[in-house]
Amino acid sequence: MSRILTVAAGQLGPIQRSHDRASVVARMLKLMEQAAANGVDLVAFPELALTTFFPRWFMADQAEVDSFFEREMPSRETAPLFEAARRLKLGFTLGYAELVEQDGRTRRFNTQIMVDKTGSVVGKYRKIHLPGHREHEPWRAFQHLEKRYFEVGDLSWPVWRAMGGLFGMCICNDRRWPETYRVMGLQGVEMILLGYNTPVHNPPAPDHDRLGDFHNHLVMQAGAYQNGTWVVGVAKCGVEEGCDMIGGSAIVAPTGEIVAQAITRDDELVIARCDLDACKSYKTTTFNFERHREPDQYRMIVERKGAIEPP
Ligand code: CDV
């Protein structure tokens, strides 16, 4: 038996600050049309896919920061994506900056949604591992102010039943942390969809720069194998406002192998036929959690935040 889902990573090339949402949505619609013509069921788009990656700038004016956020989803500008989903019978995931009135205050999250073939939102995730810093650090070649502009996500990593499978999502820096995958693995996830914006240059650790593509695939392949799940990683990449960002969008099988990968750093569709039943062999043998995990011995993982060396 097999449950085949044809999935695409809808990689996006750079989005400059002068590009409005309508022009970005038009690029995404083009990829959705291509995807439908190739029998794709679900296309994943990158993190913060509707605008340039604005946390690279320090902005003192909150109104300027908020101009990068979405107050409703769908909105007038994003409605065509939802209409295309219905017309083409094609699901999609979309990363965007979310501004919401919640708990009696204005809250801002780095968010990703999953939309099914009827154009309905079936899942929402808010980024938990926010990288970077809170204050302006002028010594950097560019800022990374996610800790300033977003709150830590409040939804954990839910897993949803949709499109005949079990789906979860995470966003960019989350993919580097094993906890991300394990929380979804413990809910039986079969496919994790994630978008990213990863600069080549890492200001606090420039010695990592030559390894950006390697680390990108390393963590997604490990997460897929160790949890018996498909992982679809999709980049916004290329030179955006002078900042060089890695591509390497990839579809990773539960074997840990990359089955399809982008070859450009521009708008590109990466397609793979994914058998969701391929997860079973890993989930029922090597990574049969019920049989082999020893959570009592892992308590430190949730009880301790930073590393404390023995005396
Ligand atoms: N958008 C991100 O989360 N980017 C980080 C960078 C700052 C290292 C990443 O983990 O790719």
PDB file of C-alpha atoms and ligand atoms in Angstrom:
ATOM      1  CA  MET A   1       0.000   0.000   0.000  1.00  0.00           C
ATOM      2  CA  SER A   2       1.213   3.525  -0.608  1.00  0.00           C
ATOM      3  CA  ARG A   3      -0.093   6.997   0.012  1.00  0.00           C
ATOM      4  CA  ILE A   4       1.566   9.169  -2.617  1.00  0.00           C
ATOM      5  CA  LEU A   5       1.462  12.934  -2.221  1.00  0.00           C
ATOM      6  CA  THR A   6       3.175  15.010  -4.878  1.00  0.00           C
ATOM      7  CA  VAL A   7       4.823  17.910  -3.093  1.00  0.00           C
ATOM      8  CA  ALA A   8       6.732  20.965  -4.294  1.00  0.00           C
ATOM      9  CA  ALA A   9       9.065  23.399  -2.611  1.00  0.00           C
ATOM     10  CA  GLY A  10       8.147  26.772  -4.121  1.00  0.00           C
ATOM     11  CA  GLN A  11      11.523  28.438  -3.721  1.00  0.00           C
ATOM     12  CA  LEU A  12      11.560  32.215  -4.133  1.00  0.00           C
ATOM     13  CA  GLY A  13      14.446  34.325  -5.331  1.00  0.00           C
ATOM     14  CA  PRO A  14      15.109  37.664  -3.634  1.00  0.00           C
ATOM     15  CA  ILE A  15      12.308  40.096  -2.732  1.00  0.00           C
ATOM     16  CA  GLN A  16      13.593  43.647  -2.633  1.00  0.00           C
ATOM     17  CA  ARG A  17      12.046  46.312  -0.407  1.00  0.00           C
ATOM     18  CA  SER A  18      10.608  48.072  -3.454  1.00  0.00           C
ATOM     19  CA  HIS A  19       8.659  44.930  -4.467  1.00  0.00           C
ATOM     20  CA  ASP A  20       5.042  45.177  -3.360  1.00  0.00           C
ATOM     21  CA  ARG A  21       2.968  42.238  -2.139  1.00  0.00           C
ATOM     22  CA  ALA A  22       1.011  42.071  -5.407  1.00  0.00           C
ATOM     23  CA  SER A  23       4.182  41.403  -7.412  1.00  0.00           C
ATOM     24  CA  VAL A  24       5.310  38.696  -4.974  1.00  0.00           C
ATOM     25  CA  VAL A  25       1.878  37.039  -5.029  1.00  0.00           C
ATOM     26  CA  ALA A  26       2.030  37.087  -8.849  1.00  0.00           C
ATOM     27  CA  ARG A  27       5.350  35.181  -8.675  1.00  0.00           C
ATOM     28  CA  MET A  28       3.823  32.654  -6.285  1.00  0.00           C
ATOM     29  CA  LEU A  29       0.770  32.213  -8.519  1.00  0.00           C
ATOM     30  CA  LYS A  30       3.094  31.416 -11.421  1.00  0.00           C
ATOM     31  CA  LEU A  31       4.731  28.672  -9.350  1.00  0.00           C
ATOM     32  CA  MET A  32       1.291  27.373  -8.300  1.00  0.00           C
ATOM     33  CA  GLU A  33       0.188  27.165 -11.965  1.00  0.00           C
ATOM     34  CA  GLN A  34       3.388  25.242 -12.799  1.00  0.00           C
ATOM     35  CA  ALA A  35       2.828  22.983  -9.803  1.00  0.00           C
ATOM     36  CA  ALA A  36      -0.739  22.168 -10.824  1.00  0.00           C
ATOM     37  CA  ALA A  37       0.394  21.410 -14.381  1.00  0.00           C
ATOM     38  CA  ASN A  38       2.806  18.866 -12.884  1.00  0.00           C
ATOM     39  CA  GLY A  39       0.190  17.134 -10.729  1.00  0.00           C
ATOM     40  CA  VAL A  40       1.398  18.640  -7.456  1.00  0.00           C
ATOM     41  CA  ASP A  41      -0.920  18.331  -4.423  1.00  0.00           C
ATOM     42  CA  LEU A  42       0.853  20.727  -2.062  1.00  0.00           C
ATOM     43  CA  VAL A  43       3.368  23.542  -2.575  1.00  0.00           C
ATOM     44  CA  ALA A  44       5.423  24.979   0.307  1.00  0.00           C
ATOM     45  CA  PHE A  45       6.522  28.621   0.241  1.00  0.00           C
ATOM     46  CA  PRO A  46       9.307  30.224   2.334  1.00  0.00           C
ATOM     47  CA  GLU A  47       9.416  32.040   5.670  1.00  0.00           C
ATOM     48  CA  LEU A  48       8.151  35.665   5.534  1.00  0.00           C
ATOM     49  CA  ALA A  49       7.321  35.068   1.881  1.00  0.00           C
ATOM     50  CA  LEU A  50       5.377  38.239   1.156  1.00  0.00           C
ATOM     51  CA  THR A  51       8.067  40.870   1.767  1.00  0.00           C
ATOM     52  CA  THR A  52      11.797  41.353   1.961  1.00  0.00           C
ATOM     53  CA  PHE A  53      13.418  39.891   5.106  1.00  0.00           C
ATOM     54  CA  PHE A  54      12.899  43.058   7.173  1.00  0.00           C
ATOM     55  CA  PRO A  55      14.603  41.940  10.463  1.00  0.00           C
ATOM     56  CA  ARG A  56      17.890  42.796   8.733  1.00  0.00           C
ATOM     57  CA  TRP A  57      17.177  46.467   9.510  1.00  0.00           C
ATOM     58  CA  PHE A  58      16.870  48.327  12.799  1.00  0.00           C
ATOM     59  CA  MET A  59      13.728  50.464  12.656  1.00  0.00           C
ATOM     60  CA  ALA A  60      12.861  52.729  15.590  1.00  0.00           C
ATOM     61  CA  ASP A  61       9.445  53.588  14.135  1.00  0.00           C
ATOM     62  CA  GLN A  62       6.940  50.838  15.023  1.00  0.00           C
ATOM     63  CA  ALA A  63       4.613  51.942  12.212  1.00  0.00           C
ATOM     64  CA  GLU A  64       7.421  51.253   9.745  1.00  0.00           C
ATOM     65  CA  VAL A  65       7.987  47.786  11.266  1.00  0.00           C
ATOM     66  CA  ASP A  66       4.254  47.083  11.168  1.00  0.00           C
ATOM     67  CA  SER A  67       4.102  47.846   7.448  1.00  0.00           C
ATOM     68  CA  PHE A  68       5.726  44.415   6.944  1.00  0.00           C
ATOM     69  CA  PHE A  69       2.995  42.618   8.968  1.00  0.00           C
ATOM     70  CA  GLU A  70      -0.343  41.103   7.876  1.00  0.00           C
ATOM     71  CA  ARG A  71      -3.405  42.056   9.928  1.00  0.00           C
ATOM     72  CA  GLU A  72      -5.660  39.552   8.179  1.00  0.00           C
ATOM     73  CA  MET A  73      -5.213  36.327   6.275  1.00  0.00           C
ATOM     74  CA  PRO A  74      -6.440  36.145   3.589  1.00  0.00           C
ATOM     75  CA  SER A  75      -6.210  39.849   2.845  1.00  0.00           C
ATOM     76  CA  ARG A  76      -7.028  41.722  -0.354  1.00  0.00           C
ATOM     77  CA  GLU A  77      -3.443  41.088  -1.565  1.00  0.00           C
ATOM     78  CA  THR A  78      -3.205  37.420  -0.538  1.00  0.00           C
ATOM     79  CA  ALA A  79      -6.737  36.342  -1.526  1.00  0.00           C
ATOM     80  CA  PRO A  80      -5.556  35.275  -5.032  1.00  0.00           C
ATOM     81  CA  LEU A  81      -3.420  32.533  -3.431  1.00  0.00           C
ATOM     82  CA  PHE A  82      -6.484  31.076  -1.700  1.00  0.00           C
ATOM     83  CA  GLU A  83      -8.550  31.379  -4.898  1.00  0.00           C
ATOM     84  CA  ALA A  84      -5.786  29.585  -6.820  1.00  0.00           C
ATOM     85  CA  ALA A  85      -5.781  26.783  -4.220  1.00  0.00           C
ATOM     86  CA  ARG A  86      -9.498  26.212  -4.848  1.00  0.00           C
ATOM     87  CA  ARG A  87      -9.262  26.590  -8.642  1.00  0.00           C
ATOM     88  CA  LEU A  88      -6.166  24.400  -9.061  1.00  0.00           C
ATOM     89  CA  LYS A  89      -7.051  21.973  -6.238  1.00  0.00           C
ATOM     90  CA  LEU A  90      -3.641  22.613  -4.739  1.00  0.00           C
ATOM     91  CA  GLY A  91      -2.713  23.038  -1.082  1.00  0.00           C
ATOM     92  CA  PHE A  92       0.007  25.456   0.008  1.00  0.00           C
ATOM     93  CA  THR A  93       1.953  26.672   3.029  1.00  0.00           C
ATOM     94  CA  LEU A  94       2.805  30.329   3.481  1.00  0.00           C
ATOM     95  CA  GLY A  95       5.106  32.149   5.878  1.00  0.00           C
ATOM     96  CA  TYR A  96       4.239  35.724   6.888  1.00  0.00           C
ATOM     97  CA  ALA A  97       4.583  38.268   9.677  1.00  0.00           C
ATOM     98  CA  GLU A  98       1.361  38.104  11.726  1.00  0.00           C
ATOM     99  CA  LEU A  99      -0.036  41.031  13.730  1.00  0.00           C
ATOM    100  CA  VAL A 100      -2.959  40.027  15.909  1.00  0.00           C
ATOM    101  CA  GLU A 101      -5.045  41.404  18.790  1.00  0.00           C
ATOM    102  CA  GLN A 102      -4.858  38.578  21.322  1.00  0.00           C
ATOM    103  CA  ASP A 103      -5.135  38.471  25.127  1.00  0.00           C
ATOM    104  CA  GLY A 104      -6.097  42.153  25.117  1.00  0.00           C
ATOM    105  CA  ARG A 105      -2.911  43.346  23.415  1.00  0.00           C
ATOM    106  CA  THR A 106      -1.216  43.612  20.049  1.00  0.00           C
ATOM    107  CA  ARG A 107       1.000  40.614  19.400  1.00  0.00           C
ATOM    108  CA  ARG A 108       3.417  39.910  16.557  1.00  0.00           C
ATOM    109  CA  PHE A 109       4.549  36.471  15.409  1.00  0.00           C
ATOM    110  CA  ASN A 110       6.622  34.936  12.625  1.00  0.00           C
ATOM    111  CA  THR A 111       3.899  32.612  11.341  1.00  0.00           C
ATOM    112  CA  GLN A 112       3.285  29.882   8.778  1.00  0.00           C
ATOM    113  CA  ILE A 113      -0.105  28.500   7.713  1.00  0.00           C
ATOM    114  CA  MET A 114      -1.132  25.408   5.808  1.00  0.00           C
ATOM    115  CA  VAL A 115      -4.031  25.767   3.361  1.00  0.00           C
ATOM    116  CA  ASP A 116      -5.768  22.739   1.825  1.00  0.00           C
ATOM    117  CA  LYS A 117      -7.177  22.185  -1.664  1.00  0.00           C
ATOM    118  CA  THR A 118     -10.454  23.882  -0.733  1.00  0.00           C
ATOM    119  CA  GLY A 119      -8.618  27.074   0.207  1.00  0.00           C
ATOM    120  CA  SER A 120      -9.234  26.558   3.949  1.00  0.00           C
ATOM    121  CA  VAL A 121      -6.563  27.162   6.593  1.00  0.00           C
ATOM    122  CA  VAL A 122      -6.014  23.758   8.227  1.00  0.00           C
ATOM    123  CA  GLY A 123      -2.992  24.571  10.395  1.00  0.00           C
ATOM    124  CA  LYS A 124      -1.046  27.449  11.889  1.00  0.00           C
ATOM    125  CA  TYR A 125       2.406  27.542  13.473  1.00  0.00           C
ATOM    126  CA  ARG A 126       4.218  30.462  15.146  1.00  0.00           C
ATOM    127  CA  LYS A 127       8.026  30.373  15.153  1.00  0.00           C
ATOM    128  CA  ILE A 128       9.519  29.392  18.506  1.00  0.00           C
ATOM    129  CA  HIS A 129      13.301  29.595  18.015  1.00  0.00           C
ATOM    130  CA  LEU A 130      13.802  33.278  17.202  1.00  0.00           C
ATOM    131  CA  PRO A 131      17.451  33.878  16.290  1.00  0.00           C
ATOM    132  CA  GLY A 132      19.416  37.097  16.454  1.00  0.00           C
ATOM    133  CA  HIS A 133      19.249  39.948  18.968  1.00  0.00           C
ATOM    134  CA  ARG A 134      16.957  42.596  20.514  1.00  0.00           C
ATOM    135  CA  GLU A 135      19.005  45.780  20.321  1.00  0.00           C
ATOM    136  CA  HIS A 136      20.662  47.607  17.444  1.00  0.00           C
ATOM    137  CA  GLU A 137      24.181  46.190  16.931  1.00  0.00           C
ATOM    138  CA  PRO A 138      25.825  48.501  14.374  1.00  0.00           C
ATOM    139  CA  TRP A 139      29.035  46.398  14.191  1.00  0.00           C
ATOM    140  CA  ARG A 140      27.145  43.754  12.180  1.00  0.00           C
ATOM    141  CA  ALA A 141      27.162  43.846   8.364  1.00  0.00           C
ATOM    142  CA  PHE A 142      23.358  43.576   8.735  1.00  0.00           C
ATOM    143  CA  GLN A 143      20.998  43.179  11.668  1.00  0.00           C
ATOM    144  CA  HIS A 144      18.995  40.091  12.645  1.00  0.00           C
ATOM    145  CA  LEU A 145      16.282  41.580  14.879  1.00  0.00           C
ATOM    146  CA  GLU A 146      13.781  38.732  15.083  1.00  0.00           C
ATOM    147  CA  LYS A 147      14.024  38.812  18.894  1.00  0.00           C
ATOM    148  CA  ARG A 148      12.960  42.489  18.764  1.00  0.00           C
ATOM    149  CA  TYR A 149      10.157  42.299  16.214  1.00  0.00           C
ATOM    150  CA  PHE A 150       8.496  38.971  17.148  1.00  0.00           C
ATOM    151  CA  GLU A 151       7.287  37.168  20.253  1.00  0.00           C
ATOM    152  CA  VAL A 152       8.140  33.519  20.825  1.00  0.00           C
ATOM    153  CA  GLY A 153       5.394  31.388  19.274  1.00  0.00           C
ATOM    154  CA  ASP A 154       2.669  30.181  21.661  1.00  0.00           C
ATOM    155  CA  LEU A 155       1.319  27.150  19.814  1.00  0.00           C
ATOM    156  CA  SER A 156       4.114  24.582  20.355  1.00  0.00           C
ATOM    157  CA  TRP A 157       4.440  22.355  17.226  1.00  0.00           C
ATOM    158  CA  PRO A 158       0.995  20.930  16.490  1.00  0.00           C
ATOM    159  CA  VAL A 159       0.441  18.119  13.991  1.00  0.00           C
ATOM    160  CA  TRP A 160      -2.700  18.048  11.829  1.00  0.00           C
ATOM    161  CA  ARG A 161      -4.584  15.469   9.840  1.00  0.00           C
ATOM    162  CA  ALA A 162      -4.913  16.853   6.315  1.00  0.00           C
ATOM    163  CA  MET A 163      -4.669  15.650   2.723  1.00  0.00           C
ATOM    164  CA  GLY A 164      -4.588  12.021   3.861  1.00  0.00           C
ATOM    165  CA  GLY A 165      -1.552  12.429   6.128  1.00  0.00           C
ATOM    166  CA  LEU A 166      -0.126  13.909   9.327  1.00  0.00           C
ATOM    167  CA  PHE A 167       1.474  17.318   8.830  1.00  0.00           C
ATOM    168  CA  GLY A 168       3.544  19.668  10.942  1.00  0.00           C
ATOM    169  CA  MET A 169       5.452  22.880  10.335  1.00  0.00           C
ATOM    170  CA  CYS A 170       8.413  24.790  11.684  1.00  0.00           C
ATOM    171  CA  ILE A 171      10.258  27.896  10.527  1.00  0.00           C
ATOM    172  CA  CYS A 172      13.891  28.476   9.610  1.00  0.00           C
ATOM    173  CA  ASN A 173      16.030  28.471  12.787  1.00  0.00           C
ATOM    174  CA  ASP A 174      13.674  25.848  14.299  1.00  0.00           C
ATOM    175  CA  ARG A 175      15.132  23.331  11.844  1.00  0.00           C
ATOM    176  CA  ARG A 176      18.487  23.408  13.635  1.00  0.00           C
ATOM    177  CA  TRP A 177      16.998  22.131  16.931  1.00  0.00           C
ATOM    178  CA  PRO A 178      16.269  18.411  17.478  1.00  0.00           C
ATOM    179  CA  GLU A 179      13.460  19.276  19.926  1.00  0.00           C
ATOM    180  CA  THR A 180      11.470  20.769  17.031  1.00  0.00           C
ATOM    181  CA  TYR A 181      11.316  17.520  15.105  1.00  0.00           C
ATOM    182  CA  ARG A 182      10.868  15.333  18.196  1.00  0.00           C
ATOM    183  CA  VAL A 183       7.787  17.194  19.452  1.00  0.00           C
ATOM    184  CA  MET A 184       6.188  16.544  16.065  1.00  0.00           C
ATOM    185  CA  GLY A 185       7.652  13.022  15.881  1.00  0.00           C
ATOM    186  CA  LEU A 186       5.862  12.239  19.151  1.00  0.00           C
ATOM    187  CA  GLN A 187       2.583  13.107  17.389  1.00  0.00           C
ATOM    188  CA  GLY A 188       3.363  10.742  14.503  1.00  0.00           C
ATOM    189  CA  VAL A 189       4.157  13.452  11.952  1.00  0.00           C
ATOM    190  CA  GLU A 190       4.649  12.225   8.385  1.00  0.00           C
ATOM    191  CA  MET A 191       5.627  15.459   6.673  1.00  0.00           C
ATOM    192  CA  ILE A 192       7.199  18.644   8.086  1.00  0.00           C
ATOM    193  CA  LEU A 193       7.014  21.761   5.922  1.00  0.00           C
ATOM    194  CA  LEU A 194       9.410  24.582   6.674  1.00  0.00           C
ATOM    195  CA  GLY A 195      10.435  27.852   5.113  1.00  0.00           C
ATOM    196  CA  TYR A 196      13.698  29.684   5.675  1.00  0.00           C
ATOM    197  CA  ASN A 197      15.739  32.864   5.043  1.00  0.00           C
ATOM    198  CA  THR A 198      19.371  32.045   5.813  1.00  0.00           C
ATOM    199  CA  PRO A 199      22.102  34.589   5.092  1.00  0.00           C
ATOM    200  CA  VAL A 200      25.420  33.144   3.920  1.00  0.00           C
ATOM    201  CA  HIS A 201      27.232  35.414   6.388  1.00  0.00           C
ATOM    202  CA  ASN A 202      26.791  34.789  10.103  1.00  0.00           C
ATOM    203  CA  PRO A 203      28.079  37.984  11.792  1.00  0.00           C
ATOM    204  CA  PRO A 204      28.800  36.472  15.256  1.00  0.00           C
ATOM    205  CA  ALA A 205      30.482  33.395  13.701  1.00  0.00           C
ATOM    206  CA  PRO A 206      31.941  34.121  10.243  1.00  0.00           C
ATOM    207  CA  ASP A 207      33.868  30.842  10.424  1.00  0.00           C
ATOM    208  CA  HIS A 208      30.495  29.120   9.798  1.00  0.00           C
ATOM    209  CA  ASP A 209      29.919  30.956   6.518  1.00  0.00           C
ATOM    210  CA  ARG A 210      31.499  28.317   4.272  1.00  0.00           C
ATOM    211  CA  LEU A 211      29.265  25.637   5.866  1.00  0.00           C
ATOM    212  CA  GLY A 212      25.809  27.215   5.449  1.00  0.00           C
ATOM    213  CA  ASP A 213      24.541  24.840   2.752  1.00  0.00           C
ATOM    214  CA  PHE A 214      25.994  21.803   4.547  1.00  0.00           C
ATOM    215  CA  HIS A 215      24.389  22.699   7.889  1.00  0.00           C
ATOM    216  CA  ASN A 216      21.070  23.376   6.155  1.00  0.00           C
ATOM    217  CA  HIS A 217      20.877  19.854   4.753  1.00  0.00           C
ATOM    218  CA  LEU A 218      22.550  18.210   7.751  1.00  0.00           C
ATOM    219  CA  VAL A 219      19.799  19.249  10.172  1.00  0.00           C
ATOM    220  CA  MET A 220      16.879  18.525   7.861  1.00  0.00           C
ATOM    221  CA  GLN A 221      18.245  15.096   6.923  1.00  0.00           C
ATOM    222  CA  ALA A 222      18.894  14.208  10.568  1.00  0.00           C
ATOM    223  CA  GLY A 223      15.420  15.421  11.616  1.00  0.00           C
ATOM    224  CA  ALA A 224      13.771  13.381   8.864  1.00  0.00           C
ATOM    225  CA  TYR A 225      15.645  10.142   9.607  1.00  0.00           C
ATOM    226  CA  GLN A 226      15.467  10.332  13.413  1.00  0.00           C
ATOM    227  CA  ASN A 227      11.700  10.820  13.322  1.00  0.00           C
ATOM    228  CA  GLY A 228      10.772   8.772  10.253  1.00  0.00           C
ATOM    229  CA  THR A 229       9.231  11.731   8.452  1.00  0.00           C
ATOM    230  CA  TRP A 230       9.396  13.638   5.204  1.00  0.00           C
ATOM    231  CA  VAL A 231      10.891  17.142   5.506  1.00  0.00           C
ATOM    232  CA  VAL A 232      10.321  19.838   2.904  1.00  0.00           C
ATOM    233  CA  GLY A 233      12.661  22.829   3.306  1.00  0.00           C
ATOM    234  CA  VAL A 234      12.100  25.875   1.132  1.00  0.00           C
ATOM    235  CA  ALA A 235      14.302  28.938   0.833  1.00  0.00           C
ATOM    236  CA  LYS A 236      13.936  32.572  -0.007  1.00  0.00           C
ATOM    237  CA  CYS A 237      17.364  33.108  -1.448  1.00  0.00           C
ATOM    238  CA  GLY A 238      19.781  35.014  -3.640  1.00  0.00           C
ATOM    239  CA  VAL A 239      20.972  38.555  -3.075  1.00  0.00           C
ATOM    240  CA  GLU A 240      18.227  40.478  -1.279  1.00  0.00           C
ATOM    241  CA  GLU A 241      18.974  44.130  -0.469  1.00  0.00           C
ATOM    242  CA  GLY A 242      22.699  43.334  -0.669  1.00  0.00           C
ATOM    243  CA  CYS A 243      22.397  40.340   1.685  1.00  0.00           C
ATOM    244  CA  ASP A 244      23.409  37.016   0.132  1.00  0.00           C
ATOM    245  CA  MET A 245      21.128  34.142   1.196  1.00  0.00           C
ATOM    246  CA  ILE A 246      21.545  30.392   0.678  1.00  0.00           C
ATOM    247  CA  GLY A 247      19.187  28.365  -1.529  1.00  0.00           C
ATOM    248  CA  GLY A 248      19.300  24.582  -1.413  1.00  0.00           C
ATOM    249  CA  SER A 249      15.547  24.015  -1.033  1.00  0.00           C
ATOM    250  CA  ALA A 250      15.182  20.281  -0.595  1.00  0.00           C
ATOM    251  CA  ILE A 251      12.713  17.457  -0.148  1.00  0.00           C
ATOM    252  CA  VAL A 252      14.081  14.875   2.300  1.00  0.00           C
ATOM    253  CA  ALA A 253      12.720  11.336   2.639  1.00  0.00           C
ATOM    254  CA  PRO A 254      12.303   9.463   5.952  1.00  0.00           C
ATOM    255  CA  THR A 255      15.464   7.597   4.924  1.00  0.00           C
ATOM    256  CA  GLY A 256      17.338  10.861   5.464  1.00  0.00           C
ATOM    257  CA  GLU A 257      18.090  11.085   1.742  1.00  0.00           C
ATOM    258  CA  ILE A 258      17.478  14.199  -0.327  1.00  0.00           C
ATOM    259  CA  VAL A 259      15.176  13.162  -3.170  1.00  0.00           C
ATOM    260  CA  ALA A 260      14.902  16.549  -4.916  1.00  0.00           C
ATOM    261  CA  GLN A 261      16.861  19.762  -4.593  1.00  0.00           C
ATOM    262  CA  ALA A 262      16.906  23.280  -6.087  1.00  0.00           C
ATOM    263  CA  ILE A 263      19.702  24.144  -8.491  1.00  0.00           C
ATOM    264  CA  THR A 264      19.138  27.921  -8.667  1.00  0.00           C
ATOM    265  CA  ARG A 265      18.840  30.741  -6.158  1.00  0.00           C
ATOM    266  CA  ASP A 266      15.772  32.122  -7.891  1.00  0.00           C
ATOM    267  CA  ASP A 267      12.070  31.278  -8.197  1.00  0.00           C
ATOM    268  CA  GLU A 268      12.126  27.514  -8.745  1.00  0.00           C
ATOM    269  CA  LEU A 269       9.780  24.607  -8.223  1.00  0.00           C
ATOM    270  CA  VAL A 270      11.312  21.458  -6.694  1.00  0.00           C
ATOM    271  CA  ILE A 271       8.968  18.491  -7.034  1.00  0.00           C
ATOM    272  CA  ALA A 272       8.907  14.998  -5.524  1.00  0.00           C
ATOM    273  CA  ARG A 273       6.396  12.190  -5.293  1.00  0.00           C
ATOM    274  CA  CYS A 274       6.339  11.400  -1.580  1.00  0.00           C
ATOM    275  CA  ASP A 275       4.979   8.129  -0.241  1.00  0.00           C
ATOM    276  CA  LEU A 276       3.713   8.910   3.252  1.00  0.00           C
ATOM    277  CA  ASP A 277       3.754   5.183   4.013  1.00  0.00           C
ATOM    278  CA  ALA A 278       7.555   5.247   3.624  1.00  0.00           C
ATOM    279  CA  CYS A 279       7.588   6.671   7.184  1.00  0.00           C
ATOM    280  CA  LYS A 280       6.320   3.383   8.634  1.00  0.00           C
ATOM    281  CA  SER A 281       9.500   1.356   8.243  1.00  0.00           C
ATOM    282  CA  TYR A 282      11.390   3.861  10.429  1.00  0.00           C
ATOM    283  CA  LYS A 283       8.593   4.589  12.901  1.00  0.00           C
ATOM    284  CA  THR A 284       8.037   0.874  13.596  1.00  0.00           C
ATOM    285  CA  THR A 285      11.657  -0.336  13.846  1.00  0.00           C
ATOM    286  CA  THR A 286      14.748   1.764  14.658  1.00  0.00           C
ATOM    287  CA  PHE A 287      12.652   4.733  15.804  1.00  0.00           C
ATOM    288  CA  ASN A 288       9.749   2.897  17.393  1.00  0.00           C
ATOM    289  CA  PHE A 289       9.426   5.497  20.161  1.00  0.00           C
ATOM    290  CA  GLU A 290       7.023   3.496  22.341  1.00  0.00           C
ATOM    291  CA  ARG A 291       9.434   0.587  22.401  1.00  0.00           C
ATOM    292  CA  HIS A 292      12.834   2.247  22.574  1.00  0.00           C
ATOM    293  CA  ARG A 293      12.605   5.764  24.048  1.00  0.00           C
ATOM    294  CA  GLU A 294      13.562   6.266  27.712  1.00  0.00           C
ATOM    295  CA  PRO A 295      11.983   9.628  28.646  1.00  0.00           C
ATOM    296  CA  ASP A 296      12.815   9.266  32.363  1.00  0.00           C
ATOM    297  CA  GLN A 297      16.467   9.570  31.388  1.00  0.00           C
ATOM    298  CA  TYR A 298      15.831  12.690  29.291  1.00  0.00           C
ATOM    299  CA  ARG A 299      14.397  14.938  32.055  1.00  0.00           C
ATOM    300  CA  MET A 300      17.272  17.393  31.807  1.00  0.00           C
ATOM    301  CA  ILE A 301      16.116  18.345  28.318  1.00  0.00           C
ATOM    302  CA  VAL A 302      13.035  20.129  29.694  1.00  0.00           C
ATOM    303  CA  GLU A 303      14.327  20.997  33.173  1.00  0.00           C
ATOM    304  CA  ARG A 304      17.540  22.755  32.138  1.00  0.00           C
ATOM    305  CA  LYS A 305      17.823  25.541  29.546  1.00  0.00           C
ATOM    306  CA  GLY A 306      21.540  26.339  29.219  1.00  0.00           C
ATOM    307  CA  ALA A 307      24.471  23.946  29.527  1.00  0.00           C
ATOM    308  CA  ILE A 308      25.987  23.673  33.023  1.00  0.00           C
ATOM    309  CA  GLU A 309      29.357  21.948  33.095  1.00  0.00           C
ATOM    310  CA  PRO A 310      30.119  19.520  35.922  1.00  0.00           C
ATOM    311  CA  PRO A 311      32.267  20.986  38.749  1.00  0.00           C
TER     312      PRO A 311
HETATM  313  N1  CDV B   1      15.502  33.369   9.561  1.00  0.00           N
HETATM  314  C1  CDV B   1      16.309  32.630  10.354  1.00  0.00           C
HETATM  315  O1  CDV B   1      15.858  32.051  11.316  1.00  0.00           O
HETATM  316  N2  CDV B   1      17.616  32.582  10.021  1.00  0.00           N
HETATM  317  C2  CDV B   1      18.615  31.918  10.817  1.00  0.00           C
HETATM  318  C3  CDV B   1      19.940  32.614  10.684  1.00  0.00           C
HETATM  319  C4  CDV B   1      19.958  33.902  11.415  1.00  0.00           C
HETATM  320  C5  CDV B   1      21.077  31.782  11.228  1.00  0.00           C
HETATM  321  C6  CDV B   1      18.761  30.455  10.441  1.00  0.00           C
HETATM  322  O2  CDV B   1      18.838  29.627  11.360  1.00  0.00           O
HETATM  323  O3  CDV B   1      18.876  30.129   9.264  1.00  0.00           O
END
